[in-house]
PDB file of C-alpha atoms and ligand atoms in Angstrom:
ATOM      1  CA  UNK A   1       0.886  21.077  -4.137  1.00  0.00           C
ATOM      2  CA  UNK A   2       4.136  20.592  -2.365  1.00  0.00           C
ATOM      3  CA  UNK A   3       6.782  23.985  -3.211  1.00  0.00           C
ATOM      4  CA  UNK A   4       9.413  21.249  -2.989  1.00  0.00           C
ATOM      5  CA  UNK A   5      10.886  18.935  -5.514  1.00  0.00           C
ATOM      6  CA  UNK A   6       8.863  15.145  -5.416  1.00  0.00           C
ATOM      7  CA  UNK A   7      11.615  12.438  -5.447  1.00  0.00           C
ATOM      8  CA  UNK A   8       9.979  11.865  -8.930  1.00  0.00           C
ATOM      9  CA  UNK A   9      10.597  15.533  -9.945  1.00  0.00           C
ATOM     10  CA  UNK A  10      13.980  14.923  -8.756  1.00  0.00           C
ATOM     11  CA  UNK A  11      14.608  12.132 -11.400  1.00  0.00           C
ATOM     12  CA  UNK A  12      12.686  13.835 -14.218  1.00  0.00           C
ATOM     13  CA  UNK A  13      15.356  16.635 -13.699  1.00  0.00           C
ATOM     14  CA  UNK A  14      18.043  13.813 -13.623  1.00  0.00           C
ATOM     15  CA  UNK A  15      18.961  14.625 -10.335  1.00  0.00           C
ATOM     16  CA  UNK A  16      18.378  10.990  -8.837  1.00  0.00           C
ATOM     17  CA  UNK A  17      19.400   8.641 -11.699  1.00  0.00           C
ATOM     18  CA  UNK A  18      16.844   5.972 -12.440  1.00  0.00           C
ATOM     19  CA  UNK A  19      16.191   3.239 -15.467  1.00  0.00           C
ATOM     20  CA  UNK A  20      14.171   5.143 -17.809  1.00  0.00           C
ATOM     21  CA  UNK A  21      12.427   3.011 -20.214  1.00  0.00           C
ATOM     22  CA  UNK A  22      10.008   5.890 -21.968  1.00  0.00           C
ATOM     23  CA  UNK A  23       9.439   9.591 -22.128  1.00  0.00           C
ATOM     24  CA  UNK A  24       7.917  12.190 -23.268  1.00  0.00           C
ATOM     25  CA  UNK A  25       6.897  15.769 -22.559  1.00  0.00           C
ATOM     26  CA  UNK A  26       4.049  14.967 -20.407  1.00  0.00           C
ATOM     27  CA  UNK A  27       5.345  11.368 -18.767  1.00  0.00           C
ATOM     28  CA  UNK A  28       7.896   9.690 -17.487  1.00  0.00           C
ATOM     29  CA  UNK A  29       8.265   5.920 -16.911  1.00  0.00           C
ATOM     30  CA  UNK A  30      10.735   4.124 -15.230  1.00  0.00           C
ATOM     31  CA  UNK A  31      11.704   1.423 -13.500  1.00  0.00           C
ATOM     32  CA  UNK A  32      10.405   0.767  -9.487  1.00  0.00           C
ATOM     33  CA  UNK A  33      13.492   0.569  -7.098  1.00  0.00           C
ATOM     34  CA  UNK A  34      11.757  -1.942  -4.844  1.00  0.00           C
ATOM     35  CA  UNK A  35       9.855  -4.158  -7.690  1.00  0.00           C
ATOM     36  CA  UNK A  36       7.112  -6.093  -6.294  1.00  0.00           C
ATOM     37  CA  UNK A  37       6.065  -8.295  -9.573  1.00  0.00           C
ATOM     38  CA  UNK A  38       8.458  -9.534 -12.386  1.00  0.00           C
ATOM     39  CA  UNK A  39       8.070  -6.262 -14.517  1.00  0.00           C
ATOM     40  CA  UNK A  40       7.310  -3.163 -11.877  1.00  0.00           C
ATOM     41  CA  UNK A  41       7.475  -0.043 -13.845  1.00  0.00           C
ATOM     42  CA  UNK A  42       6.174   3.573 -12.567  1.00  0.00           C
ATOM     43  CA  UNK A  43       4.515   5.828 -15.011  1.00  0.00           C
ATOM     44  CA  UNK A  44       4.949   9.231 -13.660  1.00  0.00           C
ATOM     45  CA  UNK A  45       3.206  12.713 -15.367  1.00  0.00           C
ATOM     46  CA  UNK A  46       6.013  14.978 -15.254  1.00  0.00           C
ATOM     47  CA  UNK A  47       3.986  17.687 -13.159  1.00  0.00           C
ATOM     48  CA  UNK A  48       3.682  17.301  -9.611  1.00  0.00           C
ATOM     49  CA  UNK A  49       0.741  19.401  -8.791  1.00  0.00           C
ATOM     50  CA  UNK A  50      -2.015  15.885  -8.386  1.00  0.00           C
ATOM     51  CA  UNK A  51      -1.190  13.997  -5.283  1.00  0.00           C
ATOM     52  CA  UNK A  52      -2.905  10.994  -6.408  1.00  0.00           C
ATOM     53  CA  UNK A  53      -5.156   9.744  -9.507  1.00  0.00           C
ATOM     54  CA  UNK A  54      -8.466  11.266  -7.733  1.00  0.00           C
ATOM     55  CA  UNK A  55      -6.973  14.817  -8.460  1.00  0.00           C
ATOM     56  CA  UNK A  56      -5.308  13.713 -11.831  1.00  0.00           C
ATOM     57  CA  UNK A  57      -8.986  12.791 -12.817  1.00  0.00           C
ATOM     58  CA  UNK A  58     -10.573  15.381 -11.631  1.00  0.00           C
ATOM     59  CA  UNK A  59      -8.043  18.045 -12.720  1.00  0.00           C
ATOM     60  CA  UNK A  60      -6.795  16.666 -16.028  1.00  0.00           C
ATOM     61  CA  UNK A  61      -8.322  13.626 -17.120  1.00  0.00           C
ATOM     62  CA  UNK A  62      -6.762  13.714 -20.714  1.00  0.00           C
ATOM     63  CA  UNK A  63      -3.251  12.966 -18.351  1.00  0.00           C
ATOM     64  CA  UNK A  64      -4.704  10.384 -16.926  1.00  0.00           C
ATOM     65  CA  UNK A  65      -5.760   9.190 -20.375  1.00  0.00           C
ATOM     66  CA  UNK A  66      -2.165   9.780 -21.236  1.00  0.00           C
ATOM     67  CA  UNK A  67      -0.590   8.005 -18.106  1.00  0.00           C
ATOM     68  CA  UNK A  68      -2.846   4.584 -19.133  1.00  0.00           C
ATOM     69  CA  UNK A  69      -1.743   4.448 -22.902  1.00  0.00           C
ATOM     70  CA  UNK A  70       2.082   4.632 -21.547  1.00  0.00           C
ATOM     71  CA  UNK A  71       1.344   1.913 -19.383  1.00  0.00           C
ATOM     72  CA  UNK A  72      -0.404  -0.103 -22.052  1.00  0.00           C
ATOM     73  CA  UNK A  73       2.501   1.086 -24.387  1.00  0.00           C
ATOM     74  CA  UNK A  74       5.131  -0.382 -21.523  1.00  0.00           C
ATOM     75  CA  UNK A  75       3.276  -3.366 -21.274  1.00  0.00           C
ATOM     76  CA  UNK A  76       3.367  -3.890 -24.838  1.00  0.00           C
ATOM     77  CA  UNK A  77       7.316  -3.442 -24.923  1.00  0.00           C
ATOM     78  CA  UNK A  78       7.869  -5.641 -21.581  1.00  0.00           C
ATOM     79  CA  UNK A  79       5.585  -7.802 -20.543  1.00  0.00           C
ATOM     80  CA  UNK A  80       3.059  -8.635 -23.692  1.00  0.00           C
ATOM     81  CA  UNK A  81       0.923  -6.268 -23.654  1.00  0.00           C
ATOM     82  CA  UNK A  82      -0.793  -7.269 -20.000  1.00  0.00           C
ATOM     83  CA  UNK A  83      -0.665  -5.803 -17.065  1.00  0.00           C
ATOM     84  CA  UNK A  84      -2.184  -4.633 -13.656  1.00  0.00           C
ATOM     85  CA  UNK A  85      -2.330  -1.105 -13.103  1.00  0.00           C
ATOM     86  CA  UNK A  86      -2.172   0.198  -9.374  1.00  0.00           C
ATOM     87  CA  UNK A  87      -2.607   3.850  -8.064  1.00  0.00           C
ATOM     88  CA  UNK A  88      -2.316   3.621  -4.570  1.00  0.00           C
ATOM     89  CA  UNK A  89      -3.976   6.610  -2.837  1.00  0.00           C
ATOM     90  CA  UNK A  90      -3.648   7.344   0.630  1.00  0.00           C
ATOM     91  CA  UNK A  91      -1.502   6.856   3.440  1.00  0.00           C
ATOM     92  CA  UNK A  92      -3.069   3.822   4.169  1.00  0.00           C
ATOM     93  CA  UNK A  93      -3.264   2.605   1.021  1.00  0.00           C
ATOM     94  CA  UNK A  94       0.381   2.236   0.907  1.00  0.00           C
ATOM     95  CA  UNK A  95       1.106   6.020  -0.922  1.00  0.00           C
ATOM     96  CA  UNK A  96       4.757   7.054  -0.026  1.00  0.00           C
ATOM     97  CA  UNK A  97       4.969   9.639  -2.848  1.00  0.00           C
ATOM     98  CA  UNK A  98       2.339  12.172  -3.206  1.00  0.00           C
ATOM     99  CA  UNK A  99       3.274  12.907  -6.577  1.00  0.00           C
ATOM    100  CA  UNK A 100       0.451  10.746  -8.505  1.00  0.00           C
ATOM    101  CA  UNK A 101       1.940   7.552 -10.599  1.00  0.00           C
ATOM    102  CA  UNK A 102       0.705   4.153 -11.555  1.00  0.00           C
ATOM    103  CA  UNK A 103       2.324   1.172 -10.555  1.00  0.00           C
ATOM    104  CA  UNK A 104       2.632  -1.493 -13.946  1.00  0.00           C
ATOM    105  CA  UNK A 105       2.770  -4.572 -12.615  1.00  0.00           C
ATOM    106  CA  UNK A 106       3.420  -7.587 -15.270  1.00  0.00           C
ATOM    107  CA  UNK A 107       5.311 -10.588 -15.713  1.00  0.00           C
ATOM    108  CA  UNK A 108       3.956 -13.684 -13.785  1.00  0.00           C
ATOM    109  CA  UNK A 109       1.964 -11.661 -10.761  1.00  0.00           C
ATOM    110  CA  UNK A 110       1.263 -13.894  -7.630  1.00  0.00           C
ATOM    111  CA  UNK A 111      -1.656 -12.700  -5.497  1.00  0.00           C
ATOM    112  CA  UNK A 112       0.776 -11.321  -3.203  1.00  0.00           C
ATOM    113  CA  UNK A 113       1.140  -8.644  -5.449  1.00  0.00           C
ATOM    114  CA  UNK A 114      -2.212  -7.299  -5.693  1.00  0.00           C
ATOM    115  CA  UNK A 115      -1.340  -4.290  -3.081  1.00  0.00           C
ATOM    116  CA  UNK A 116       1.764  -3.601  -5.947  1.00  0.00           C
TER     117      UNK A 116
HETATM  118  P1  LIG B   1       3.666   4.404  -3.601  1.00  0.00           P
HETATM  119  O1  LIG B   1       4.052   3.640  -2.350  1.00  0.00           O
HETATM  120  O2  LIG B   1       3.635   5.885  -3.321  1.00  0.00           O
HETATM  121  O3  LIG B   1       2.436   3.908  -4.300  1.00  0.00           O
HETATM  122  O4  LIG B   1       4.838   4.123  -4.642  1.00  0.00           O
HETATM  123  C1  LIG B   1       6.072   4.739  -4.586  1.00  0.00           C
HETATM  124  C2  LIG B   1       7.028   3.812  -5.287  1.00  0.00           C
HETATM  125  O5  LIG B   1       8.179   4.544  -5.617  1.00  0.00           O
HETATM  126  C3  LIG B   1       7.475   2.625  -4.441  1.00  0.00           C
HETATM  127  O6  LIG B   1       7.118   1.405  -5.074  1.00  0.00           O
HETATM  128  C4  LIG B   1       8.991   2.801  -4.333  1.00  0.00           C
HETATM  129  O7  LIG B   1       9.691   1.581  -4.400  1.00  0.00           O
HETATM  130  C5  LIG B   1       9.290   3.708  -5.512  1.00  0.00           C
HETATM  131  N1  LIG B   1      10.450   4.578  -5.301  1.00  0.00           N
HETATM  132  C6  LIG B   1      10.681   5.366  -4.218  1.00  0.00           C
HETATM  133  N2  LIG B   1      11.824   6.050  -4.380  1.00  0.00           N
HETATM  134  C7  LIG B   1      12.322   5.672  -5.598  1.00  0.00           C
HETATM  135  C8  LIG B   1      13.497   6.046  -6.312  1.00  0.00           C
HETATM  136  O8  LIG B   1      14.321   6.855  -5.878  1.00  0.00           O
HETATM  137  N3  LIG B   1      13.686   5.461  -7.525  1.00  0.00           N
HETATM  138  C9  LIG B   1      12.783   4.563  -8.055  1.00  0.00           C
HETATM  139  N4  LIG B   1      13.079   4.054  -9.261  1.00  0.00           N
HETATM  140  N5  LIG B   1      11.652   4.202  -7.400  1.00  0.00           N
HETATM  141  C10 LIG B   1      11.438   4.746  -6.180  1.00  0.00           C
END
């Protein structure tokens, strides 16, 4: 686990603003600054120590649990309730922050947008 703040740390402590569209204590979700689909929110568990959803399972799989109701509970508020859910995992997956999250992808989604 990284000692410093993740860029998603840094906007659950309000230090990089973002468009929040749920919280609570153990998630965060918000909106992606680059969407790729329509509807492109991140659903973020507020502690940084899993890198990716491999750990997250392994090391707390009622989180995980936790991170899939908030995106069914975003897709219900956004995009009718459907949704593709992406954890990229790996460098050359397309992972750019090691802080785990899942990509909701909604809205009309081309096939373009399978890799989020
Ligand atoms: P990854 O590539 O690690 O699966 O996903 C990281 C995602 O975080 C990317 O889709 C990227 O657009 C998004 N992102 C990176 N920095 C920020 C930021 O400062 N604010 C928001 N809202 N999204 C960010």
């Amino acid at each position: 686990m990284s000692t410093e703040p993740s860029i998603f740390s840094r906007i659950i402590a309000r230090e990089i603003p973002a468009d929040i569209v749920f919280e609570n204590d153990a998630v965060i979700a918000f909106r992606d600054i680059a969407p790729k689909a329509p509807v492109h929110i991140l659903v973020v568990p507020k502690t940084q120590a899993f890198a990716n959803v491999s750990e997250l399972a392994a090391g707390d799989p009622a989180l995980l649990a936790t991170v899939v109701a908030t995106a069914q509970a975003v897709a219900d508020e956004y995009c009718d309730g459907e949704f593709r859910l992406v954890f990229n995992t790996g460098p050359s997956a397309g992972q750019t922050v090691f802080h785990v999250h899942a990509h909701v992808l909604g809205g009309t989604l081309s096939e373009g947008s399978l890799g989020q």
